Amino acid sequence: MKPFFALLAVLYLPTLANAGIGILAVPTALALVKNVGDIVLFGLCLRTAFDLAYGRAWLDSAGCRLLYRAVGALGVYAVILAATDTPYGPPGMFGPGLVHAAMVFIPYVLFIVPVVLQEKRLREAAGDVTGPHGARGR
């Protein structure tokens, strides 16, 4: 997970720059929610990825679950903004089509992955492992 953490850190920098430019260039409420959410939630995901890579924990499993659900919801919100041609970042980032919508959502998935893995690791460490349909298994 250490290489994945390094790659996420590299991905976070242009995301931070794009969100900062979006805050300055498009100061609307819709864009502000998306851009500030990107900065804050991706930063929290990066911190969780660091914890996963180095065997630490600063969020419990419920906190991880809340974080990855919030990032997923923000990703859906970003796709809706992109699909409706609502400007939210630097000019030239917008385009119609399913491919563009997928490209908008990919960073959210990449930032969700370590949080889901950390939540799973914390649940297993606590002995609260549930199988399919809620059946407990060991």
PDB file of C-alpha atoms in Angstrom:
ATOM      1  CA  MET A   1       0.000   0.000   0.000  1.00  0.00           C
ATOM      2  CA  LYS A   2       2.981   2.344   0.310  1.00  0.00           C
ATOM      3  CA  PRO A   3       3.301   2.762  -3.484  1.00  0.00           C
ATOM      4  CA  PHE A   4      -0.453   3.366  -3.739  1.00  0.00           C
ATOM      5  CA  PHE A   5      -0.180   6.013  -1.023  1.00  0.00           C
ATOM      6  CA  ALA A   6       2.617   7.705  -2.974  1.00  0.00           C
ATOM      7  CA  LEU A   7       0.540   7.667  -6.154  1.00  0.00           C
ATOM      8  CA  LEU A   8      -2.455   9.121  -4.300  1.00  0.00           C
ATOM      9  CA  ALA A   9      -0.239  11.875  -2.912  1.00  0.00           C
ATOM     10  CA  VAL A  10       0.853  12.691  -6.469  1.00  0.00           C
ATOM     11  CA  LEU A  11      -2.796  12.655  -7.636  1.00  0.00           C
ATOM     12  CA  TYR A  12      -3.811  14.899  -4.734  1.00  0.00           C
ATOM     13  CA  LEU A  13      -1.533  17.750  -5.864  1.00  0.00           C
ATOM     14  CA  PRO A  14      -3.195  18.440  -9.250  1.00  0.00           C
ATOM     15  CA  THR A  15      -6.600  17.850  -7.671  1.00  0.00           C
ATOM     16  CA  LEU A  16      -5.732  20.485  -5.091  1.00  0.00           C
ATOM     17  CA  ALA A  17      -4.585  22.863  -7.834  1.00  0.00           C
ATOM     18  CA  ASN A  18      -7.712  22.283  -9.941  1.00  0.00           C
ATOM     19  CA  ALA A  19      -9.981  22.793  -6.944  1.00  0.00           C
ATOM     20  CA  GLY A  20      -8.125  25.970  -5.976  1.00  0.00           C
ATOM     21  CA  ILE A  21      -8.421  27.345  -9.499  1.00  0.00           C
ATOM     22  CA  GLY A  22     -12.087  26.314  -9.525  1.00  0.00           C
ATOM     23  CA  ILE A  23     -12.725  28.210  -6.289  1.00  0.00           C
ATOM     24  CA  LEU A  24     -11.147  31.342  -7.759  1.00  0.00           C
ATOM     25  CA  ALA A  25     -12.483  31.036 -11.323  1.00  0.00           C
ATOM     26  CA  VAL A  26     -16.035  29.816 -10.666  1.00  0.00           C
ATOM     27  CA  PRO A  27     -17.243  31.246  -7.345  1.00  0.00           C
ATOM     28  CA  THR A  28     -20.735  29.735  -7.447  1.00  0.00           C
ATOM     29  CA  ALA A  29     -22.294  27.734  -4.634  1.00  0.00           C
ATOM     30  CA  LEU A  30     -22.494  24.511  -6.678  1.00  0.00           C
ATOM     31  CA  ALA A  31     -18.837  24.685  -7.663  1.00  0.00           C
ATOM     32  CA  LEU A  32     -17.740  25.735  -4.184  1.00  0.00           C
ATOM     33  CA  VAL A  33     -19.339  22.680  -2.575  1.00  0.00           C
ATOM     34  CA  LYS A  34     -17.602  20.379  -5.050  1.00  0.00           C
ATOM     35  CA  ASN A  35     -14.187  22.054  -4.887  1.00  0.00           C
ATOM     36  CA  VAL A  36     -14.007  22.477  -1.113  1.00  0.00           C
ATOM     37  CA  GLY A  37     -15.336  18.931  -0.721  1.00  0.00           C
ATOM     38  CA  ASP A  38     -12.588  17.659  -3.018  1.00  0.00           C
ATOM     39  CA  ILE A  39      -9.886  19.362  -0.975  1.00  0.00           C
ATOM     40  CA  VAL A  40     -11.185  18.264   2.416  1.00  0.00           C
ATOM     41  CA  LEU A  41     -12.413  14.739   1.664  1.00  0.00           C
ATOM     42  CA  PHE A  42      -9.463  13.802  -0.564  1.00  0.00           C
ATOM     43  CA  GLY A  43      -7.130  15.066   2.166  1.00  0.00           C
ATOM     44  CA  LEU A  44      -8.885  12.844   4.714  1.00  0.00           C
ATOM     45  CA  CYS A  45      -8.669   9.895   2.315  1.00  0.00           C
ATOM     46  CA  LEU A  46      -4.957  10.569   1.821  1.00  0.00           C
ATOM     47  CA  ARG A  47      -4.478  10.566   5.601  1.00  0.00           C
ATOM     48  CA  THR A  48      -6.334   7.252   5.832  1.00  0.00           C
ATOM     49  CA  ALA A  49      -4.205   5.818   3.005  1.00  0.00           C
ATOM     50  CA  PHE A  50      -1.109   6.839   4.994  1.00  0.00           C
ATOM     51  CA  ASP A  51      -2.484   5.052   8.030  1.00  0.00           C
ATOM     52  CA  LEU A  52      -3.209   1.938   5.998  1.00  0.00           C
ATOM     53  CA  ALA A  53       0.253   1.954   4.437  1.00  0.00           C
ATOM     54  CA  TYR A  54       2.023   2.295   7.791  1.00  0.00           C
ATOM     55  CA  GLY A  55      -0.308   0.203   9.979  1.00  0.00           C
ATOM     56  CA  ARG A  56      -1.866   3.003  11.985  1.00  0.00           C
ATOM     57  CA  ALA A  57      -5.444   4.042  12.638  1.00  0.00           C
ATOM     58  CA  TRP A  58      -6.879   7.472  13.351  1.00  0.00           C
ATOM     59  CA  LEU A  59     -10.442   6.683  12.261  1.00  0.00           C
ATOM     60  CA  ASP A  60     -12.469   3.762  13.533  1.00  0.00           C
ATOM     61  CA  SER A  61     -14.359   1.531  11.095  1.00  0.00           C
ATOM     62  CA  ALA A  62     -17.530   3.640  11.356  1.00  0.00           C
ATOM     63  CA  GLY A  63     -15.549   6.788  10.542  1.00  0.00           C
ATOM     64  CA  CYS A  64     -14.001   5.076   7.522  1.00  0.00           C
ATOM     65  CA  ARG A  65     -17.427   3.969   6.351  1.00  0.00           C
ATOM     66  CA  LEU A  66     -18.759   7.513   6.667  1.00  0.00           C
ATOM     67  CA  LEU A  67     -15.736   8.888   4.807  1.00  0.00           C
ATOM     68  CA  TYR A  68     -15.966   6.588   1.810  1.00  0.00           C
ATOM     69  CA  ARG A  69     -19.709   7.143   1.538  1.00  0.00           C
ATOM     70  CA  ALA A  70     -19.182  10.911   1.605  1.00  0.00           C
ATOM     71  CA  VAL A  71     -16.490  10.688  -1.085  1.00  0.00           C
ATOM     72  CA  GLY A  72     -18.746   8.490  -3.219  1.00  0.00           C
ATOM     73  CA  ALA A  73     -21.615  10.949  -2.848  1.00  0.00           C
ATOM     74  CA  LEU A  74     -19.320  13.829  -3.790  1.00  0.00           C
ATOM     75  CA  GLY A  75     -18.219  11.835  -6.840  1.00  0.00           C
ATOM     76  CA  VAL A  76     -21.817  11.371  -7.938  1.00  0.00           C
ATOM     77  CA  TYR A  77     -22.375  15.097  -7.376  1.00  0.00           C
ATOM     78  CA  ALA A  78     -19.323  15.880  -9.558  1.00  0.00           C
ATOM     79  CA  VAL A  79     -20.650  13.617 -12.312  1.00  0.00           C
ATOM     80  CA  ILE A  80     -24.027  15.363 -12.146  1.00  0.00           C
ATOM     81  CA  LEU A  81     -22.300  18.743 -12.418  1.00  0.00           C
ATOM     82  CA  ALA A  82     -20.285  17.512 -15.392  1.00  0.00           C
ATOM     83  CA  ALA A  83     -23.321  15.962 -17.070  1.00  0.00           C
ATOM     84  CA  THR A  84     -25.330  19.165 -16.777  1.00  0.00           C
ATOM     85  CA  ASP A  85     -22.433  21.314 -18.068  1.00  0.00           C
ATOM     86  CA  THR A  86     -22.273  23.272 -14.818  1.00  0.00           C
ATOM     87  CA  PRO A  87     -18.824  24.910 -14.669  1.00  0.00           C
ATOM     88  CA  TYR A  88     -16.848  23.906 -11.584  1.00  0.00           C
ATOM     89  CA  GLY A  89     -13.179  24.233 -12.509  1.00  0.00           C
ATOM     90  CA  PRO A  90     -10.692  25.641 -14.992  1.00  0.00           C
ATOM     91  CA  PRO A  91     -11.997  26.179 -18.532  1.00  0.00           C
ATOM     92  CA  GLY A  92     -11.550  23.236 -20.860  1.00  0.00           C
ATOM     93  CA  MET A  93     -12.436  20.592 -18.270  1.00  0.00           C
ATOM     94  CA  PHE A  94     -15.946  20.128 -19.533  1.00  0.00           C
ATOM     95  CA  GLY A  95     -17.207  17.853 -22.243  1.00  0.00           C
ATOM     96  CA  PRO A  96     -20.292  15.808 -22.996  1.00  0.00           C
ATOM     97  CA  GLY A  97     -20.516  12.057 -22.958  1.00  0.00           C
ATOM     98  CA  LEU A  98     -20.176   8.961 -20.880  1.00  0.00           C
ATOM     99  CA  VAL A  99     -16.386   8.845 -21.194  1.00  0.00           C
ATOM    100  CA  HIS A 100     -16.067  12.292 -19.659  1.00  0.00           C
ATOM    101  CA  ALA A 101     -18.421  11.338 -16.830  1.00  0.00           C
ATOM    102  CA  ALA A 102     -16.294   8.247 -16.123  1.00  0.00           C
ATOM    103  CA  MET A 103     -13.134  10.366 -16.166  1.00  0.00           C
ATOM    104  CA  VAL A 104     -14.704  12.707 -13.625  1.00  0.00           C
ATOM    105  CA  PHE A 105     -15.558   9.803 -11.292  1.00  0.00           C
ATOM    106  CA  ILE A 106     -12.251   7.850 -11.481  1.00  0.00           C
ATOM    107  CA  PRO A 107     -10.337   9.975  -8.909  1.00  0.00           C
ATOM    108  CA  TYR A 108     -13.134   9.461  -6.396  1.00  0.00           C
ATOM    109  CA  VAL A 109     -12.873   5.695  -6.799  1.00  0.00           C
ATOM    110  CA  LEU A 110      -9.089   5.838  -6.413  1.00  0.00           C
ATOM    111  CA  PHE A 111      -9.392   7.791  -3.181  1.00  0.00           C
ATOM    112  CA  ILE A 112     -12.142   5.493  -1.855  1.00  0.00           C
ATOM    113  CA  VAL A 113     -10.104   2.268  -2.247  1.00  0.00           C
ATOM    114  CA  PRO A 114      -7.681   2.723   0.704  1.00  0.00           C
ATOM    115  CA  VAL A 115     -10.497   3.888   2.985  1.00  0.00           C
ATOM    116  CA  VAL A 116     -12.521   0.751   2.222  1.00  0.00           C
ATOM    117  CA  LEU A 117      -9.451  -1.421   2.824  1.00  0.00           C
ATOM    118  CA  GLN A 118      -8.710   0.372   6.109  1.00  0.00           C
ATOM    119  CA  GLU A 119     -12.307  -0.118   7.233  1.00  0.00           C
ATOM    120  CA  LYS A 120     -12.071  -3.818   6.417  1.00  0.00           C
ATOM    121  CA  ARG A 121      -8.752  -4.111   8.280  1.00  0.00           C
ATOM    122  CA  LEU A 122     -10.185  -2.390  11.347  1.00  0.00           C
ATOM    123  CA  ARG A 123     -13.302  -4.580  11.352  1.00  0.00           C
ATOM    124  CA  GLU A 124     -11.185  -7.713  11.092  1.00  0.00           C
ATOM    125  CA  ALA A 125      -8.927  -6.532  13.916  1.00  0.00           C
ATOM    126  CA  ALA A 126     -11.961  -5.905  16.114  1.00  0.00           C
ATOM    127  CA  GLY A 127     -13.399  -9.345  15.321  1.00  0.00           C
ATOM    128  CA  ASP A 128     -16.530  -7.819  13.802  1.00  0.00           C
ATOM    129  CA  VAL A 129     -16.376  -9.631  10.489  1.00  0.00           C
ATOM    130  CA  THR A 130     -19.685 -10.311   8.810  1.00  0.00           C
ATOM    131  CA  GLY A 131     -20.171 -12.430   5.764  1.00  0.00           C
ATOM    132  CA  PRO A 132     -22.819 -12.225   3.069  1.00  0.00           C
ATOM    133  CA  HIS A 133     -26.308 -11.400   4.280  1.00  0.00           C
ATOM    134  CA  GLY A 134     -24.978 -10.345   7.712  1.00  0.00           C
ATOM    135  CA  ALA A 135     -23.929 -13.840   8.819  1.00  0.00           C
ATOM    136  CA  ARG A 136     -20.950 -13.742  11.154  1.00  0.00           C
ATOM    137  CA  GLY A 137     -18.026 -15.861  10.149  1.00  0.00           C
ATOM    138  CA  ARG A 138     -14.562 -16.491  11.508  1.00  0.00           C
TER     139      ARG A 138
END
